XYZ file of C-alpha atoms in Angstrom:
355
model
C 6.125 12.080 -32.935
C 5.690 11.532 -29.261
C 6.295 7.775 -29.389
C 8.860 7.726 -32.130
C 11.280 4.870 -31.610
C 9.414 3.325 -28.734
C 9.165 -0.073 -30.493
C 12.876 -0.542 -30.782
C 13.235 -1.464 -27.117
C 10.193 -3.687 -26.898
C 10.448 -7.433 -26.562
C 9.203 -9.309 -29.578
C 5.888 -10.381 -28.035
C 5.109 -6.823 -26.799
C 6.037 -5.310 -30.111
C 3.820 -7.740 -32.010
C 0.904 -6.925 -29.789
C 1.327 -3.254 -30.274
C 1.851 -3.404 -34.015
C -1.170 -5.633 -34.495
C -3.406 -2.598 -33.814
C -1.334 0.009 -35.683
C -3.705 0.002 -38.622
C -6.986 -0.035 -36.769
C -9.040 3.174 -36.959
C -10.501 4.683 -33.812
C -11.162 8.016 -32.190
C -8.756 9.559 -29.770
C -9.551 9.566 -26.090
C -10.562 13.147 -25.352
C -11.995 14.287 -22.011
C -13.105 17.861 -21.323
C -11.149 19.116 -24.262
C -7.904 17.357 -23.302
C -6.501 14.664 -25.552
C -5.588 11.827 -23.282
C -4.420 9.187 -25.811
C -4.119 8.815 -29.568
C -6.375 6.564 -31.584
C -3.908 3.747 -32.001
C -3.263 3.388 -28.295
C -6.895 3.806 -27.300
C -8.114 1.273 -29.890
C -5.456 -1.276 -28.928
C -6.275 -0.784 -25.230
C -9.977 -1.381 -25.741
C -9.205 -4.550 -27.619
C -7.055 -5.860 -24.804
C -9.574 -4.765 -22.257
C -7.478 -5.087 -19.088
C -4.093 -4.913 -17.484
C -2.467 -6.321 -14.348
C -0.639 -3.697 -12.150
C 1.825 -4.415 -9.435
C 1.812 -1.247 -7.328
C 2.916 0.208 -4.039
C 0.250 2.964 -3.454
C -2.292 1.758 -0.824
C -5.081 -0.379 -2.433
C -7.896 1.576 -0.750
C -6.464 4.827 -2.103
C -6.136 3.378 -5.550
C -9.771 2.271 -5.753
C -11.357 5.614 -6.740
C -8.462 6.270 -9.187
C -8.889 2.932 -10.901
C -12.677 3.277 -10.890
C -12.367 6.602 -12.686
C -9.932 5.141 -15.190
C -12.228 2.273 -15.952
C -15.257 4.635 -16.352
C -13.279 6.838 -18.733
C -11.686 4.078 -20.847
C -13.631 0.891 -20.447
C -10.334 -0.892 -19.456
C -10.161 -2.746 -16.147
C -7.199 -2.910 -13.848
C -6.347 -5.818 -11.505
C -4.222 -4.197 -8.811
C -1.820 -6.159 -6.570
C -0.329 -4.078 -3.857
C 2.812 -4.710 -1.628
C 5.303 -2.532 0.227
C 8.172 -1.462 -1.999
C 10.879 -3.838 -0.982
C 8.535 -6.797 -1.019
C 7.247 -5.721 -4.371
C 10.769 -5.434 -5.705
C 11.552 -8.983 -4.539
C 8.324 -10.337 -6.108
C 8.918 -8.619 -9.465
C 12.525 -9.770 -9.753
C 11.896 -13.330 -8.593
C 8.926 -13.737 -11.012
C 10.930 -12.236 -13.844
C 13.876 -14.478 -13.198
C 11.561 -17.500 -13.301
C 9.999 -16.184 -16.535
C 6.638 -15.881 -14.685
C 6.162 -12.153 -14.439
C 2.613 -11.481 -15.551
C 2.345 -7.814 -14.471
C 1.876 -5.320 -17.287
C 2.709 -2.334 -15.130
C 5.109 -2.277 -12.119
C 6.031 0.487 -9.697
C 8.131 1.058 -6.629
C 8.617 3.919 -4.158
C 12.420 3.541 -4.140
C 14.006 5.233 -7.169
C 17.341 3.391 -6.969
C 15.386 0.106 -7.122
C 13.448 1.475 -10.037
C 16.837 1.916 -11.689
C 17.727 -1.776 -10.879
C 14.481 -2.871 -12.583
C 15.734 -1.084 -15.676
C 19.139 -2.715 -15.421
C 17.567 -6.126 -15.029
C 15.592 -5.693 -18.189
C 12.202 -5.348 -16.514
C 11.484 -1.570 -17.098
C 12.842 -1.316 -20.578
C 9.740 -0.233 -22.633
C 9.972 3.436 -23.653
C 6.621 5.161 -23.954
C 6.183 8.912 -24.119
C 2.749 9.830 -22.986
C 0.611 12.460 -24.585
C 1.542 14.844 -21.665
C 5.139 13.849 -21.721
C 6.540 17.360 -22.434
C 4.578 18.856 -19.548
C 5.865 16.390 -16.966
C 8.888 17.808 -14.931
C 12.178 16.018 -15.657
C 12.641 14.724 -12.139
C 9.277 12.883 -12.431
C 10.031 10.822 -15.503
C 12.674 8.786 -17.292
C 13.956 10.768 -20.359
C 12.726 7.957 -22.658
C 9.476 7.309 -20.791
C 10.471 4.055 -19.157
C 9.005 5.157 -15.923
C 6.937 8.024 -14.461
C 6.292 9.212 -10.942
C 2.521 8.814 -11.314
C 1.429 9.334 -7.688
C 3.394 11.369 -5.030
C 2.061 10.949 -1.459
C 3.396 13.037 1.410
C 4.912 12.340 4.801
C 2.775 13.891 7.573
C 1.601 13.511 11.238
C -1.719 11.868 12.029
C -3.263 11.741 15.554
C -6.087 9.914 17.251
C -8.222 12.687 18.795
C -9.554 10.363 21.478
C -5.987 10.042 22.811
C -4.616 13.479 22.110
C -6.279 16.573 23.582
C -6.636 19.598 21.391
C -4.272 21.539 23.655
C -1.626 18.898 23.107
C -1.951 18.597 19.278
C 1.567 18.656 17.772
C 2.151 21.637 15.501
C 5.602 20.784 14.443
C 7.825 17.758 13.913
C 9.894 18.862 16.888
C 6.784 18.577 19.049
C 6.932 14.852 18.596
C 10.209 14.607 20.540
C 8.504 15.667 23.786
C 8.917 12.868 26.457
C 5.164 12.832 27.008
C 4.838 10.872 23.782
C 7.020 8.052 24.938
C 5.602 4.677 23.685
C 2.602 6.139 21.907
C 4.057 7.080 18.490
C 3.989 4.696 15.570
C 6.288 4.792 12.523
C 6.746 2.489 9.491
C 10.038 0.764 9.187
C 12.740 2.027 6.804
C 12.236 -1.248 4.944
C 8.685 -0.220 4.022
C 10.049 1.701 1.130
C 11.147 5.109 -0.248
C 8.421 6.853 1.741
C 10.277 6.284 5.009
C 13.690 6.936 3.687
C 12.484 10.246 2.153
C 10.682 11.226 5.430
C 13.635 10.635 7.643
C 16.015 12.278 5.224
C 13.744 15.349 5.345
C 13.602 15.223 9.124
C 17.378 14.980 9.290
C 18.067 17.833 6.826
C 15.224 20.194 7.642
C 14.188 19.558 11.274
C 16.906 18.135 13.416
C 20.014 16.088 12.335
C 19.444 13.877 15.373
C 15.662 13.511 14.952
C 15.760 9.793 14.480
C 17.936 9.270 17.568
C 15.675 11.426 19.706
C 12.548 9.693 18.412
C 14.018 6.242 18.996
C 14.688 7.230 22.608
C 10.910 7.496 22.989
C 10.369 3.824 22.091
C 8.010 4.211 19.143
C 6.184 1.215 17.745
C 7.705 0.098 14.439
C 5.382 -1.184 11.706
C 6.159 -3.061 8.507
C 4.073 -0.711 6.477
C 1.571 2.172 6.659
C -1.569 0.064 6.435
C -1.217 -1.672 9.857
C -0.007 1.557 11.448
C -3.164 3.463 10.252
C -5.295 0.587 11.535
C -3.768 0.718 14.936
C -4.026 4.462 14.997
C -7.735 4.307 14.316
C -8.168 1.751 17.049
C -6.239 3.926 19.482
C -3.415 1.426 19.836
C -1.057 4.395 19.213
C -1.844 8.025 19.711
C 0.251 9.414 16.842
C 1.416 8.021 13.577
C 3.889 9.520 11.135
C 4.645 8.672 7.504
C 2.755 8.555 4.217
C -0.479 8.158 6.159
C -2.697 10.967 4.948
C -4.717 8.979 2.357
C -5.547 5.886 4.594
C -6.325 8.086 7.542
C -8.661 10.301 5.360
C -10.546 7.078 4.386
C -10.836 6.054 8.077
C -12.047 9.559 8.985
C -14.832 9.239 6.370
C -15.798 5.933 8.204
C -16.056 7.865 11.458
C -12.633 7.232 13.048
C -11.615 10.125 15.418
C -8.429 10.982 13.493
C -6.770 14.156 12.324
C -3.993 14.781 9.754
C -1.550 17.562 10.559
C 0.891 19.412 8.277
C 3.762 20.411 10.539
C 5.118 23.955 10.360
C 8.512 22.884 9.200
C 7.015 21.435 5.991
C 6.339 18.052 4.492
C 8.198 15.603 2.202
C 6.989 13.841 -0.852
C 8.073 10.587 -2.600
C 7.171 8.875 -5.899
C 5.347 5.678 -6.776
C 7.346 5.470 -9.984
C 6.644 2.807 -12.668
C 6.049 1.907 -16.302
C 5.346 -0.788 -18.771
C 6.986 -4.127 -17.962
C 9.063 -5.904 -20.655
C 6.814 -8.916 -20.323
C 3.541 -7.045 -20.697
C 0.778 -8.947 -22.421
C -1.479 -5.873 -22.477
C 0.972 -3.105 -23.563
C -1.639 -0.932 -25.179
C -3.904 -0.927 -22.114
C -0.878 -0.177 -19.944
C 0.132 2.692 -22.312
C -3.378 4.111 -22.017
C -3.082 3.770 -18.223
C 0.154 5.906 -18.322
C -1.479 8.395 -20.721
C -4.428 8.790 -18.329
C -2.429 8.938 -15.161
C -0.147 11.617 -16.484
C -2.913 13.628 -18.043
C -4.314 16.801 -16.433
C -7.600 15.050 -15.999
C -6.202 11.938 -14.451
C -4.034 14.125 -12.188
C -7.157 15.817 -10.946
C -8.572 12.441 -9.892
C -5.285 11.608 -8.104
C -5.249 14.928 -6.321
C -8.703 14.359 -4.875
C -7.290 11.477 -2.952
C -4.565 13.595 -1.292
C -1.436 12.865 -3.411
C 0.432 15.010 -5.837
C 0.009 13.946 -9.502
C 2.784 14.090 -12.147
C 1.036 16.751 -14.312
C 1.770 20.221 -13.058
C -1.426 21.492 -14.745
C -3.572 19.303 -12.472
C -5.281 20.400 -9.295
C -3.425 20.646 -6.010
C -4.097 17.746 -3.718
C -7.163 18.100 -1.455
C -8.292 16.441 1.684
C -11.034 18.070 3.818
C -9.597 20.498 6.283
C -6.072 20.430 4.751
C -4.407 23.153 2.735
C -1.713 21.405 0.634
C 1.245 23.634 -0.366
C 2.165 24.058 -4.027
C 4.139 21.160 -5.358
C 7.355 23.172 -5.593
C 7.237 23.851 -1.900
C 7.245 20.161 -0.908
C 10.616 18.590 -0.088
C 11.888 15.845 -2.342
C 14.935 13.623 -2.000
C 17.074 14.072 -5.068
C 17.931 10.999 -7.124
C 21.728 11.470 -6.748
C 21.500 11.809 -2.975
C 19.025 8.955 -2.763
C 21.293 6.699 -4.706
C 24.399 7.595 -2.692
C 22.846 7.688 0.744
C 20.258 4.841 0.527
C 22.286 1.945 1.995
C 24.132 3.884 4.765
C 20.870 5.663 5.863
C 18.917 2.470 5.988
C 21.667 0.734 7.965
C 21.855 3.645 10.377
C 18.090 3.731 10.809
C 17.916 0.016 11.677
C 20.786 0.476 14.177
C 19.110 3.469 15.703
C 15.734 1.801 16.156
C 17.149 -1.572 17.084
C 15.813 -3.345 13.929
C 17.843 -6.299 12.637
């Protein structure tokens, strides 16, 4: 059975909630011929009716995903969004104070996800209906976390400030002195998105990319959201990072922006999370994981411009962009991530003069 043994690791309160619905009869959740969730999970989720999610994926990009989930299931999601490091600090401090209310938590920094497991926060094993289809690097072997959403690191430009003839076609084009003072980048402390991007740039573009970019005096932002806002306003001409989704939303609102996939390729990073050990709505959260890892849920995620966990889902799509197959997108391996996280973050701060 796909969820065999999952209750053994649950806290008493969570286990009691889950077991309370074990004998209730209900239909499975099936959408377009795909079984999303079994009857027990779906019935328990509908009875709970809601869940609280602490997430790192931009709130505006999550809105259509959560709206589709609610339409399909009748379960509502309250979504609290923070950059990864800030979210980690909030989760751990609330847990230590016995005040963690979140049913679902995620981070974009896999070593920190591991720390949440070690601290007893991500300890609930739940193998989703699509568990066997999810590639091993995108899940915990016991289902304690899943890489539900995988945005990409790209270039975005303000077309009112960058002429068509000057549009960068490669990452190396950004190192031209003409871009001095007009490029924006999120800080390494924004989360795994930035560490992944700069690791990709180091390994696949130029080992000294960060040093050369720092020499051009880029603006450093605490997160992607204020960077994309300034890019739309023309405060900066070029932005780099996990910026495709917020920029796409601004383009729909009329902002003169463009997303560019450089010729050297793009990097991807996970928003990885699972059911918290303090979850008061474990069935609703399990249903959320079932839906997000399903082929159907993955298609919804892909429409927003991020790679989903399910390899059977559609390729991401944003108007005018041809996303490569998932296996052609560069990812930072967990072993390298764990070994290099601290030294690379320290080096980045020193290179860009961030204390």
